[in-house]
mmCIF file of C-alpha atoms in Angstrom:
data_model
loop_
_atom_site.group_PDB
_atom_site.id
_atom_site.type_symbol
_atom_site.label_atom_id
_atom_site.label_comp_id
_atom_site.label_asym_id
_atom_site.label_seq_id
_atom_site.Cartn_x
_atom_site.Cartn_y
_atom_site.Cartn_z
ATOM 1 C CA MET A 784 14.712 15.230 32.533
ATOM 2 C CA LYS A 785 11.530 17.137 31.601
ATOM 3 C CA ARG A 786 13.263 18.700 28.395
ATOM 4 C CA GLU A 787 14.492 14.880 27.343
ATOM 5 C CA SER A 788 11.375 12.912 28.148
ATOM 6 C CA ALA A 789 9.669 15.823 26.055
ATOM 7 C CA ARG A 790 11.829 15.469 23.147
ATOM 8 C CA ARG A 791 11.144 11.624 23.435
ATOM 9 C CA THR A 792 7.060 12.420 23.474
ATOM 10 C CA SER A 793 7.976 14.664 20.486
ATOM 11 C CA LYS A 794 5.274 14.777 17.394
ATOM 12 C CA THR A 795 7.413 16.052 15.470
ATOM 13 C CA THR A 796 10.975 14.435 14.461
ATOM 14 C CA LYS A 797 13.793 16.691 13.768
ATOM 15 C CA LEU A 798 13.020 16.346 10.167
ATOM 16 C CA GLY A 799 9.883 17.532 10.247
ATOM 17 C CA TYR A 800 7.693 14.333 10.038
ATOM 18 C CA ASN A 801 4.723 14.777 12.520
ATOM 19 C CA GLU A 802 1.991 12.613 12.521
ATOM 20 C CA ARG A 803 -0.015 14.493 9.710
ATOM 21 C CA HIS A 804 2.419 13.106 7.099
ATOM 22 C CA ALA A 805 2.729 9.388 8.829
ATOM 23 C CA LYS A 806 -1.184 9.274 8.754
ATOM 24 C CA SER A 807 -2.104 11.182 5.259
ATOM 25 C CA GLY A 808 -3.161 8.915 2.211
ATOM 26 C CA ILE A 809 -4.575 5.963 5.207
ATOM 27 C CA THR A 810 -8.387 6.667 5.073
ATOM 28 C CA ALA A 811 -8.650 8.753 2.012
ATOM 29 C CA PRO A 812 -11.064 7.700 0.020
ATOM 30 C CA LEU A 813 -10.199 5.259 -3.169
ATOM 31 C CA PRO A 814 -12.205 3.381 -6.173
ATOM 32 C CA SER A 815 -13.613 0.234 -5.187
ATOM 33 C CA ILE A 816 -11.966 -2.437 -6.147
ATOM 34 C CA GLU A 817 -14.544 -5.125 -8.146
ATOM 35 C CA THR A 818 -14.599 -8.730 -8.179
ATOM 36 C CA PHE A 819 -16.381 -11.665 -9.782
ATOM 37 C CA PRO A 820 -16.923 -15.360 -8.740
ATOM 38 C CA ASN A 821 -13.912 -17.910 -8.500
ATOM 39 C CA GLN A 822 -14.212 -21.047 -10.329
ATOM 40 C CA TYR A 823 -11.546 -22.994 -9.078
ATOM 41 C CA LYS A 824 -9.823 -23.815 -5.797
ATOM 42 C CA GLY A 825 -6.228 -24.296 -4.856
ATOM 43 C CA TYR A 826 -4.410 -21.948 -6.713
ATOM 44 C CA GLU A 827 -2.378 -18.690 -6.843
ATOM 45 C CA ILE A 828 -2.834 -15.300 -8.479
ATOM 46 C CA THR A 829 0.315 -13.030 -9.080
ATOM 47 C CA ILE A 830 -0.417 -9.807 -10.205
ATOM 48 C CA GLU A 831 2.615 -7.558 -11.475
ATOM 49 C CA ILE A 832 1.837 -3.526 -11.121
ATOM 50 C CA PRO A 833 4.530 -2.177 -12.538
ATOM 51 C CA GLU A 834 3.414 2.033 -12.963
ATOM 52 C CA TYR A 835 2.720 2.449 -9.512
ATOM 53 C CA THR A 836 3.199 6.376 -8.430
ATOM 54 C CA ALA A 837 2.413 8.170 -5.532
ATOM 55 C CA ILE A 838 3.355 11.758 -3.618
ATOM 56 C CA CYS A 839 6.102 11.983 -0.440
ATOM 57 C CA PRO A 840 3.579 13.571 2.055
ATOM 58 C CA LYS A 841 6.322 15.325 3.313
ATOM 59 C CA THR A 842 8.421 16.642 0.121
ATOM 60 C CA ASN A 843 5.360 16.298 -2.162
ATOM 61 C CA LEU A 844 8.491 14.660 -4.626
ATOM 62 C CA PRO A 845 6.513 11.589 -7.108
ATOM 63 C CA ASP A 846 8.075 8.106 -5.972
ATOM 64 C CA PHE A 847 7.904 5.181 -8.425
ATOM 65 C CA GLY A 848 7.713 1.224 -7.787
ATOM 66 C CA THR A 849 6.320 -1.482 -8.870
ATOM 67 C CA VAL A 850 3.797 -3.378 -6.662
ATOM 68 C CA THR A 851 3.265 -7.276 -6.668
ATOM 69 C CA ILE A 852 -0.317 -8.593 -5.136
ATOM 70 C CA HIS A 853 0.628 -12.603 -4.868
ATOM 71 C CA TYR A 854 -2.871 -14.178 -3.541
ATOM 72 C CA MET A 855 -4.999 -17.439 -3.383
ATOM 73 C CA PRO A 856 -8.111 -16.246 -4.594
ATOM 74 C CA ASN A 857 -10.830 -18.199 -2.112
ATOM 75 C CA LYS A 858 -14.806 -17.146 -3.260
ATOM 76 C CA ALA A 859 -13.762 -13.979 -5.332
ATOM 77 C CA CYS A 860 -10.610 -12.898 -8.183
ATOM 78 C CA LEU A 861 -9.906 -9.026 -8.465
ATOM 79 C CA GLU A 862 -11.433 -7.925 -11.207
ATOM 80 C CA LEU A 863 -8.169 -6.321 -12.777
ATOM 81 C CA LYS A 864 -9.423 -3.367 -14.741
ATOM 82 C CA SER A 865 -11.186 -1.653 -11.372
ATOM 83 C CA LEU A 866 -7.543 -3.011 -9.962
ATOM 84 C CA LYS A 867 -5.916 -1.004 -12.140
ATOM 85 C CA MET A 868 -8.474 2.546 -11.608
ATOM 86 C CA TYR A 869 -7.881 1.841 -7.767
ATOM 87 C CA ILE A 870 -3.661 1.603 -8.234
ATOM 88 C CA HIS A 871 -4.173 4.604 -10.286
ATOM 89 C CA ALA A 872 -5.715 6.826 -8.192
ATOM 90 C CA TYR A 873 -2.612 6.590 -5.648
ATOM 91 C CA ARG A 874 -0.996 8.708 -8.356
ATOM 92 C CA ASP A 875 -1.945 12.158 -6.530
ATOM 93 C CA LEU A 876 -1.929 10.817 -3.424
ATOM 94 C CA GLY A 877 0.344 11.654 -0.564
ATOM 95 C CA ILE A 878 1.283 8.491 1.478
ATOM 96 C CA PHE A 879 4.275 6.841 2.682
ATOM 97 C CA TYR A 880 5.621 3.587 1.207
ATOM 98 C CA GLU A 881 4.575 0.886 4.476
ATOM 99 C CA ASN A 882 1.278 2.907 3.864
ATOM 100 C CA ALA A 883 0.608 2.458 0.840
ATOM 101 C CA VAL A 884 1.603 -1.314 0.625
ATOM 102 C CA ASN A 885 -0.521 -2.023 4.074
ATOM 103 C CA ARG A 886 -3.059 0.028 2.867
ATOM 104 C CA ILE A 887 -3.258 -2.052 -0.467
ATOM 105 C CA LEU A 888 -3.105 -5.149 1.310
ATOM 106 C CA HIS A 889 -6.484 -3.620 3.106
ATOM 107 C CA ASP A 890 -8.144 -3.148 0.666
ATOM 108 C CA VAL A 891 -7.384 -6.052 -1.542
ATOM 109 C CA VAL A 892 -8.120 -8.430 1.303
ATOM 110 C CA ALA A 893 -11.753 -6.540 2.089
ATOM 111 C CA SER A 894 -12.304 -7.041 -1.487
ATOM 112 C CA CYS A 895 -12.055 -10.306 -2.187
ATOM 113 C CA ARG A 896 -11.735 -12.049 1.214
ATOM 114 C CA PRO A 897 -8.627 -14.362 -0.107
ATOM 115 C CA VAL A 898 -7.388 -17.434 1.494
ATOM 116 C CA TRP A 899 -4.077 -15.637 1.641
ATOM 117 C CA ALA A 900 -2.233 -12.614 0.580
ATOM 118 C CA THR A 901 0.908 -10.751 0.405
ATOM 119 C CA VAL A 902 1.455 -7.481 -1.063
ATOM 120 C CA THR A 903 4.967 -6.657 -2.616
ATOM 121 C CA GLY A 904 6.303 -2.591 -3.136
ATOM 122 C CA GLY A 905 9.486 -2.233 -4.622
ATOM 123 C CA PHE A 906 10.210 1.408 -4.397
ATOM 124 C CA THR A 907 12.529 3.068 -7.092
ATOM 125 C CA ALA A 908 15.986 4.274 -5.757
ATOM 126 C CA ARG A 909 15.858 8.251 -4.577
ATOM 127 C CA GLY A 910 19.259 9.333 -2.997
ATOM 128 C CA GLY A 911 21.110 6.008 -3.833
ATOM 129 C CA LEU A 912 18.273 3.797 -1.610
ATOM 130 C CA SER A 913 15.826 1.781 -2.530
ATOM 131 C CA SER A 914 12.799 -0.186 -0.484
ATOM 132 C CA LYS A 915 11.077 -3.070 -0.421
ATOM 133 C CA ILE A 916 7.925 -3.361 1.847
ATOM 134 C CA GLU A 917 5.409 -6.643 1.995
ATOM 135 C CA ALA A 918 2.924 -7.346 4.223
ATOM 136 C CA LYS A 919 0.958 -10.617 4.148
ATOM 137 C CA TYR A 920 -2.573 -11.488 5.112
ATOM 138 C CA PRO A 921 -3.235 -13.514 7.657
#
């Protein structure tokens, strides 16, 4: 019984993933995403970023994908050059897909305070599996 309980509460999986891997990249410093004042209400913006790259924190292999940001601006819009620099900063960052998509959403919301936002990551296949991750605000 004790061994079974210890196995369930272990912070390392059979494949060697641990809490350090899981939290990798979540609080890493990244460039800020700048904004500019929005002049209109009630419209949507979709930004597609087909060159997303990052590093798997467990294997150190590169991850590739397309990140799509879809939002309704409120008082500010995302400035694209700073967004590009922000996304390029992921290139050398060890972070899981799920964390990257949620972190991007968090940082977009913190920057421009949209009415609503969705960030979707479509990640290229590795080993016959591809992933699509979606995070929404609110």
